[in-house]
Short mmCIF file of C-alpha atoms in Angstrom, two decimals:
data_model
loop_
_atom_site.label_atom_id
_atom_site.label_comp_id
_atom_site.label_asym_id
_atom_site.label_seq_id
_atom_site.Cartn_x
_atom_site.Cartn_y
_atom_site.Cartn_z
CA MET A 14 100.38 35.98 -14.01
CA ARG A 15 101.14 39.25 -10.81
CA ASP A 16 100.42 41.77 -13.72
CA THR A 17 97.34 39.97 -14.47
CA LEU A 18 96.42 40.24 -10.73
CA LEU A 19 97.25 44.04 -10.95
CA ILE A 20 95.42 44.57 -14.30
CA ALA A 21 92.39 43.12 -12.36
CA LEU A 22 92.68 44.68 -9.76
CA TYR A 23 92.90 47.74 -10.71
CA ALA A 24 90.02 47.20 -13.19
CA PHE A 25 87.77 46.59 -10.14
CA LEU A 26 89.02 49.35 -8.28
CA GLY A 27 87.76 51.54 -10.75
CA ALA A 28 84.71 50.11 -11.48
CA ALA A 29 83.09 49.25 -8.15
CA VAL A 30 83.43 53.39 -7.51
CA THR A 31 82.00 54.29 -10.51
CA GLY A 32 79.19 51.75 -9.42
CA LEU A 33 79.01 52.61 -5.72
CA ALA A 34 78.05 56.77 -7.41
CA GLY A 35 75.74 54.66 -9.73
CA VAL A 36 73.33 53.44 -6.43
CA GLY A 37 73.48 56.99 -4.39
CA VAL A 38 72.37 58.26 -8.11
CA LEU A 39 70.00 55.78 -8.25
CA ARG A 40 68.58 56.35 -5.25
CA LEU A 41 68.45 60.07 -5.12
CA ILE A 42 66.05 59.78 -8.61
CA ARG A 43 64.27 56.69 -7.35
CA ARG A 44 61.07 58.55 -7.66
CA ARG A 45 61.87 59.94 -11.68
CA SER A 46 60.83 58.16 -14.84
CA LEU A 47 61.75 55.68 -15.50
CA THR A 48 64.23 57.17 -18.58
CA ALA A 49 66.12 58.82 -15.88
CA SER A 50 67.01 55.03 -14.51
CA LEU A 51 68.14 53.32 -17.32
CA THR A 52 69.95 56.29 -18.28
CA VAL A 53 72.38 55.98 -14.68
CA VAL A 54 72.61 52.56 -15.72
CA ALA A 55 73.41 52.52 -19.43
CA SER A 56 75.90 55.27 -17.41
CA VAL A 57 77.11 53.59 -14.81
CA GLY A 58 77.74 50.07 -17.26
CA VAL A 59 80.47 52.80 -19.43
CA PHE A 60 81.89 55.00 -17.03
CA ALA A 61 82.64 51.60 -14.98
CA MET A 62 84.65 50.75 -18.01
CA LEU A 63 86.28 53.77 -18.84
CA ALA A 64 87.44 54.22 -15.10
CA GLY A 65 88.76 50.39 -15.04
CA THR A 66 90.59 51.39 -18.51
CA LEU A 67 91.28 54.12 -16.92
CA ALA A 68 93.47 52.47 -14.36
CA VAL A 69 94.75 50.91 -15.76
CA ALA A 70 96.22 52.90 -18.68
CA TRP A 71 97.77 54.40 -15.04
CA ALA A 72 99.11 51.86 -13.96
CA MET A 73 100.69 50.36 -17.05
CA PHE A 74 102.31 53.68 -17.97
CA LEU A 75 100.33 53.49 -21.38
CA SER A 76 101.38 56.51 -24.05
CA PRO A 77 99.76 58.82 -24.10
CA HIS A 78 98.47 57.91 -28.00
CA ASP A 79 97.12 54.67 -26.57
CA LEU A 80 95.24 56.30 -23.73
CA THR A 81 93.51 58.00 -26.37
CA VAL A 82 92.92 55.76 -28.68
CA VAL A 83 91.37 54.18 -25.89
CA THR A 84 89.17 56.71 -24.53
CA THR A 85 88.06 57.17 -27.69
CA VAL A 86 86.63 53.79 -28.51
CA VAL A 87 85.08 54.09 -24.68
CA ALA A 88 83.53 57.03 -25.44
CA MET A 89 82.18 56.47 -29.04
CA ALA A 90 80.54 53.16 -26.14
CA ALA A 91 79.61 55.11 -24.26
CA ALA A 92 77.50 57.70 -26.68
CA VAL A 93 75.90 54.39 -28.15
CA SER A 94 74.57 53.55 -24.70
CA LEU A 95 73.56 56.11 -23.50
CA ALA A 96 71.16 56.41 -26.75
CA THR A 97 69.65 53.74 -26.81
CA ALA A 98 69.30 53.85 -22.80
CA LEU A 99 66.96 56.30 -23.39
CA LEU A 100 65.09 55.94 -26.41
CA LEU A 101 64.73 51.63 -24.38
CA GLY A 102 63.04 54.40 -21.53
CA ARG A 103 61.22 56.77 -23.82
CA TRP A 104 59.16 53.40 -25.33
CA VAL A 105 58.81 51.71 -22.16
CA VAL A 106 57.80 55.23 -20.48
CA ALA A 107 55.12 55.44 -23.39
CA ARG A 108 53.90 51.68 -22.90
CA SER A 109 53.78 52.71 -19.61
CA ARG A 110 51.61 55.71 -19.46
CA GLU A 111 49.45 53.72 -22.11
CA LEU A 112 48.43 51.10 -19.68
CA THR A 113 47.50 54.01 -17.14
CA ASP A 114 45.18 56.03 -19.55
CA ALA A 115 43.32 52.01 -19.78
CA ALA A 116 43.23 51.56 -16.33
CA ARG A 117 42.13 54.88 -15.57
CA SER A 118 38.91 54.08 -18.32
CA PHE A 119 37.63 50.86 -16.77
CA GLY A 120 38.44 52.45 -12.55
CA ASP A 121 36.44 55.34 -13.77
CA GLY A 122 33.53 52.86 -14.71
CA GLY A 123 34.18 51.72 -18.05
CA ALA A 124 35.63 48.60 -19.16
CA PHE A 125 39.16 47.93 -19.58
CA ALA A 126 40.69 47.56 -23.17
CA ALA A 127 44.62 46.85 -22.93
CA PRO A 128 46.88 49.27 -25.42
CA ALA A 129 47.27 47.95 -29.06
CA GLY A 130 50.89 48.26 -29.32
CA PRO A 131 53.33 45.70 -28.34
CA ALA A 132 55.22 45.96 -25.11
CA THR A 133 57.27 44.49 -22.67
CA ALA A 134 56.80 40.84 -21.39
CA GLU A 135 55.74 42.29 -17.22
CA LEU A 136 53.62 45.44 -19.46
CA ASP A 137 51.51 42.69 -21.13
CA ALA A 138 51.22 40.65 -17.51
CA LEU A 139 49.93 43.73 -16.05
CA SER A 140 47.96 44.10 -18.68
CA ARG A 141 46.62 40.45 -18.70
CA GLU A 142 45.78 41.39 -14.52
CA LEU A 143 43.91 44.64 -15.45
CA ALA A 144 41.71 43.18 -17.97
CA ALA A 145 40.97 40.11 -15.99
CA THR A 146 40.11 42.78 -12.94
CA SER A 147 38.12 44.43 -15.11
CA ALA A 148 35.65 42.00 -15.42
CA ARG A 149 35.65 41.16 -11.79
CA LEU A 150 34.74 44.49 -11.09
CA ALA A 151 31.66 44.01 -14.09
CA GLU A 152 30.33 41.78 -12.66
CA SER A 153 30.34 42.36 -9.46
CA ARG A 154 28.79 45.85 -10.39
CA GLU A 155 26.05 43.95 -12.25
CA ARG A 156 25.67 41.76 -9.15
CA GLU A 157 25.34 44.55 -7.52
CA ARG A 158 22.78 47.05 -9.74
CA ALA A 159 20.91 43.47 -9.85
CA LEU A 160 21.13 43.24 -5.73
CA GLU A 161 19.75 46.95 -5.60
CA THR A 162 16.36 46.21 -7.70
CA SER A 163 15.70 43.37 -5.81
CA ARG A 164 16.21 45.34 -2.55
CA ARG A 165 13.62 48.06 -4.12
CA GLU A 166 11.42 45.49 -5.54
CA LEU A 167 11.27 43.46 -1.60
CA VAL A 168 10.86 46.84 0.02
CA ALA A 169 7.91 47.91 -2.23
CA TRP A 170 6.09 44.08 -2.09
CA ILE A 171 6.72 44.00 1.44
CA SER A 172 5.78 47.60 2.27
CA HIS A 173 2.44 46.03 0.31
CA ASP A 174 2.02 43.24 2.16
CA LEU A 175 2.01 45.17 5.20
CA ARG A 176 0.00 47.17 4.83
CA THR A 177 -3.12 45.16 3.77
CA PRO A 178 -3.33 43.29 6.89
CA LEU A 179 -2.24 46.21 8.83
CA ALA A 180 -5.71 48.51 7.03
CA GLY A 181 -7.34 45.35 8.63
CA LEU A 182 -6.69 44.66 12.34
CA ARG A 183 -6.67 48.51 12.60
CA ALA A 184 -10.67 47.98 11.07
CA MET A 185 -11.10 45.19 13.58
CA SER A 186 -9.53 47.13 16.34
CA GLU A 187 -11.87 49.51 16.11
CA ALA A 188 -14.92 47.75 15.23
CA LEU A 189 -14.09 46.24 18.29
CA GLU A 190 -13.42 49.25 20.09
CA ASP A 191 -16.92 51.58 19.16
CA GLY A 192 -18.56 48.31 20.40
CA VAL A 193 -20.41 47.85 16.51
CA ALA A 194 -19.41 44.26 15.99
CA ALA A 195 -21.91 41.54 15.04
CA ASP A 196 -19.05 38.78 16.72
CA PRO A 197 -17.05 40.01 18.67
CA ASP A 198 -14.95 35.88 18.17
CA ARG A 199 -14.61 36.23 14.69
CA TYR A 200 -13.25 39.30 15.03
CA LEU A 201 -10.61 38.46 17.24
CA LYS A 202 -9.72 34.86 15.95
CA GLN A 203 -9.48 37.23 12.24
CA ILE A 204 -7.34 39.10 14.18
CA ARG A 205 -5.00 36.27 15.20
CA THR A 206 -4.09 35.34 12.00
CA GLU A 207 -3.46 38.65 10.95
CA VAL A 208 -1.16 38.58 13.61
CA GLU A 209 0.49 34.76 12.72
CA ARG A 210 1.08 35.96 9.66
CA LEU A 211 2.81 39.50 10.37
CA ASN A 212 5.13 36.92 12.61
CA ASP A 213 5.95 34.38 9.80
CA MET A 214 7.05 37.44 8.00
CA VAL A 215 9.15 39.05 10.62
CA GLY A 216 10.10 35.84 11.53
CA ASP A 217 11.37 35.40 7.34
CA LEU A 218 13.21 38.46 6.63
CA PHE A 219 15.01 37.84 10.59
CA GLU A 220 16.22 34.73 8.74
CA LEU A 221 17.11 36.21 4.99
CA SER A 222 18.87 39.22 7.45
CA ARG A 223 21.49 35.99 8.65
CA ILE A 224 21.49 34.69 5.67
CA HIS A 225 22.88 37.81 3.53
CA ALA A 226 25.30 38.52 6.62
CA GLY A 227 26.69 34.92 6.88
CA THR A 228 25.75 34.56 10.33
CA LEU A 229 22.87 32.29 10.18
CA PRO A 230 24.08 28.90 12.71
CA LEU A 231 24.05 25.49 11.65
CA SER A 232 23.63 22.83 13.86
CA PRO A 233 25.02 19.55 11.37
CA SER A 234 24.30 16.28 12.69
CA ARG A 235 23.65 12.50 10.76
CA MET A 236 20.15 11.82 9.74
CA SER A 237 18.57 9.89 6.75
CA LEU A 238 16.78 12.14 4.33
CA TYR A 239 14.16 9.83 4.39
CA ASP A 240 13.21 10.46 8.03
CA LEU A 241 13.06 14.16 7.35
CA VAL A 242 11.36 14.57 3.97
CA GLY A 243 8.65 12.17 5.77
CA ASP A 244 8.05 14.99 8.97
CA ALA A 245 8.10 18.01 6.02
CA LEU A 246 5.27 16.14 4.47
CA ALA A 247 3.05 15.12 7.86
CA GLY A 248 3.52 19.35 8.37
CA ALA A 249 3.11 20.57 4.82
CA ASP A 250 -0.48 17.02 5.21
CA ALA A 251 -3.16 20.16 6.77
CA LEU A 252 -2.49 22.91 4.42
CA ALA A 253 -2.49 20.30 1.62
CA ARG A 254 -5.68 18.85 2.69
CA ALA A 255 -7.63 22.72 2.48
CA HIS A 256 -5.80 22.87 -1.16
CA GLY A 257 -7.59 20.22 -2.16
CA VAL A 258 -3.59 18.99 -3.43
CA ARG A 259 -1.66 15.49 -3.01
CA LEU A 260 1.31 14.87 -1.55
CA VAL A 261 3.13 11.94 -2.24
CA GLY A 262 6.23 10.91 -1.07
CA ASP A 263 6.73 7.05 -2.52
CA HIS A 264 10.83 7.77 -4.46
CA VAL A 265 12.99 8.61 -0.67
CA ALA A 266 15.72 6.72 -0.30
CA PRO A 267 16.87 6.16 3.10
CA VAL A 268 20.50 8.43 1.92
CA PRO A 269 22.08 9.53 4.78
CA VAL A 270 22.96 13.39 4.87
CA GLU A 271 25.08 15.83 7.62
CA VAL A 272 22.22 19.01 8.02
CA ASP A 273 21.06 21.34 10.43
CA GLY A 274 17.66 19.06 11.15
CA LYS A 275 15.71 22.44 11.51
CA GLU A 276 17.11 24.53 8.48
CA MET A 277 16.54 21.99 6.62
CA SER A 278 12.90 21.05 7.27
CA ARG A 279 12.46 24.87 6.69
CA VAL A 280 14.33 24.53 3.46
CA LEU A 281 11.61 21.21 2.66
CA GLY A 282 8.55 22.94 4.53
CA ASN A 283 9.28 26.50 2.06
CA LEU A 284 8.99 23.87 -1.06
CA LEU A 285 6.06 22.52 -0.26
CA VAL A 286 4.06 25.36 0.72
CA ASN A 287 4.87 27.21 -2.26
CA ALA A 288 4.49 23.72 -4.27
CA ILE A 289 1.00 23.52 -2.03
CA ARG A 290 -0.51 26.87 -3.06
CA ARG A 291 0.33 26.94 -7.05
CA THR A 292 -1.41 23.52 -7.93
CA PRO A 293 -4.46 23.25 -8.26
CA ALA A 294 -6.90 21.37 -7.08
CA ASP A 295 -7.37 17.91 -7.14
CA GLY A 296 -3.28 18.13 -8.43
CA THR A 297 -0.85 16.87 -6.86
CA VAL A 298 2.79 17.16 -5.47
CA ALA A 299 5.45 14.44 -5.21
CA VAL A 300 8.81 14.61 -3.24
CA ALA A 301 11.86 13.05 -4.07
CA ALA A 302 15.18 11.84 -2.97
CA GLU A 303 18.04 10.05 -4.86
CA ARG A 304 22.02 9.85 -5.00
CA SER A 305 23.78 11.67 -7.91
CA PRO A 306 27.37 11.52 -8.88
CA ASP A 307 27.52 15.26 -7.41
CA GLY A 308 25.61 14.48 -4.00
CA VAL A 309 22.05 13.66 -2.84
CA VAL A 310 19.21 15.35 -4.84
CA LEU A 311 15.84 16.09 -3.17
CA SER A 312 13.19 17.27 -5.85
CA VAL A 313 9.95 18.95 -5.20
CA SER A 314 7.41 18.57 -8.39
CA ASP A 315 4.09 20.55 -8.27
CA GLY A 316 0.75 20.97 -10.84
CA CYS A 317 2.02 24.93 -11.31
CA GLY A 318 1.80 24.30 -15.25
CA GLY A 319 5.51 25.35 -15.59
CA ILE A 320 6.76 28.99 -15.37
CA PRO A 321 8.04 31.21 -17.75
CA GLU A 322 11.58 30.79 -19.79
CA GLU A 323 12.37 34.39 -18.92
CA ASP A 324 11.73 34.21 -14.79
CA LEU A 325 13.24 30.56 -14.37
CA PRO A 326 16.63 32.44 -13.79
CA ARG A 327 14.70 34.54 -11.13
CA VAL A 328 13.20 32.56 -9.22
CA PHE A 329 15.23 32.18 -6.06
CA ASP A 330 15.84 36.34 -6.17
CA THR A 331 15.18 38.27 -2.95
CA GLY A 332 11.81 39.24 -3.34
CA TRP A 333 10.55 37.62 -6.57
CA ARG A 334 6.78 36.01 -6.90
CA GLY A 335 5.72 36.12 -10.47
CA THR A 336 3.70 38.05 -12.26
CA HIS A 337 0.49 36.14 -10.59
CA ALA A 338 1.65 36.15 -7.26
CA ARG A 339 0.80 39.60 -5.72
CA THR A 340 -1.69 38.77 -3.87
CA PRO A 341 -1.22 38.19 0.13
CA PRO A 342 -0.79 34.42 0.27
CA GLY A 343 1.47 34.45 -2.33
CA GLY A 344 3.68 35.56 -0.20
CA ALA A 345 6.17 38.30 0.45
CA GLY A 346 8.64 36.65 -2.07
CA LEU A 347 11.03 35.34 1.04
CA GLY A 348 10.53 31.51 0.51
CA LEU A 349 12.79 30.47 -1.94
CA ALA A 350 15.59 33.30 -1.42
CA ILE A 351 15.79 31.89 2.47
CA VAL A 352 15.26 28.15 0.20
CA ARG A 353 19.01 29.29 -1.33
CA GLY A 354 20.55 30.29 1.43
CA ILE A 355 20.19 27.95 3.67
CA VAL A 356 20.85 25.76 1.10
CA GLU A 357 24.29 27.37 0.32
CA ALA A 358 25.53 27.59 3.34
CA HIS A 359 24.84 23.67 3.92
CA GLN A 360 27.33 23.67 0.14
CA GLY A 361 25.29 23.21 -1.44
CA HIS A 362 22.46 24.48 -4.62
CA ALA A 363 19.15 25.38 -5.41
CA THR A 364 18.06 24.74 -9.25
CA VAL A 365 14.21 24.66 -10.47
CA ARG A 366 12.99 23.20 -14.22
CA ASN A 367 10.18 23.52 -16.14
CA VAL A 368 8.90 19.57 -16.30
CA PRO A 369 5.17 18.25 -17.89
CA GLY A 370 2.51 20.30 -16.09
CA GLY A 371 4.51 22.15 -14.08
CA CYS A 372 8.10 22.34 -12.39
CA ARG A 373 10.24 20.57 -10.76
CA PHE A 374 12.25 22.02 -7.21
CA GLU A 375 14.89 20.70 -6.64
CA VAL A 376 18.31 20.59 -3.58
CA THR A 377 21.56 18.64 -3.93
CA LEU A 378 23.64 18.18 -0.88
CA PRO A 379 26.84 16.88 0.08
CA ALA A 380 26.64 12.91 0.78
CA ALA A 381 27.29 12.24 4.15
CA GLU A 382 30.40 10.26 4.57
CA ALA A 383 30.37 6.33 5.26
#
């Protein structure tokens, strides 16, 4: 038993010295290639065994012949181990370089294509993560391009809409200043109308900027959709009468919701104004509200004749007004974008679909807790 303990002690001491030396070498080459690190690890294992064997052989006073045999066996094992470590290191480094080249391709704006050859489990997991990151970057670039396109269109349309009333204000103010206005009161009334229109446009831009910046202040309170819809219908009644459009709100359930009353009134107002302006005279705009598995659905249906299928995905984009709405009554194309922003701020979503004779805008909101 004592001899066994001595052998274990001598073997441990020889291996420990070799292991400490290997740790020191690994710290010195920690920034070098993986091949060098694997070679050092293999060398530590072999030389630890050799040092332990030599220490035991010296303690046991083995014959020179036996010591030579043991040393030869260990040396052959060392050669095979080092060769294996070098081959494994070169293979791993090659796979790593292929992965680096593939990652560089999508970093330069392309798509990531994983290397076709076999790889370790860690490199394969890294490849899958890079592929997922590449997909997210592609989606982000696509959203950025769409946002930039929308921003350019918005600037162009806003410039167009601002130029028209500003030109009219300038002409009317010059006529009043020169004293050539045949009916100054009518001119003043028209100036007031244009100023209010410009003020509404600036207000929409300010609201949209707060939505995009995520700084839209909300003060939710519990209220009934029946009251909310009733107030919105009363506010839009004058515009509907002017356009000869009937407003219907017979299918509104008294469903409670937790919303900001002011902002949701703006949502309903924008949807109603949009529906009334696009519905021909003697048409009908219907408002409905009901429970659904997803929460509460508030809908506004009009008689606009429908929206082209290719335009449906863009209806809520900033600046979108369709191909037939480039006149001042069409607005600056901000109303529906504001609708979507306010609804999403309430953790809901807004959609649109065609129905017979027109289209139906739906706003889905979380139901209030009982």
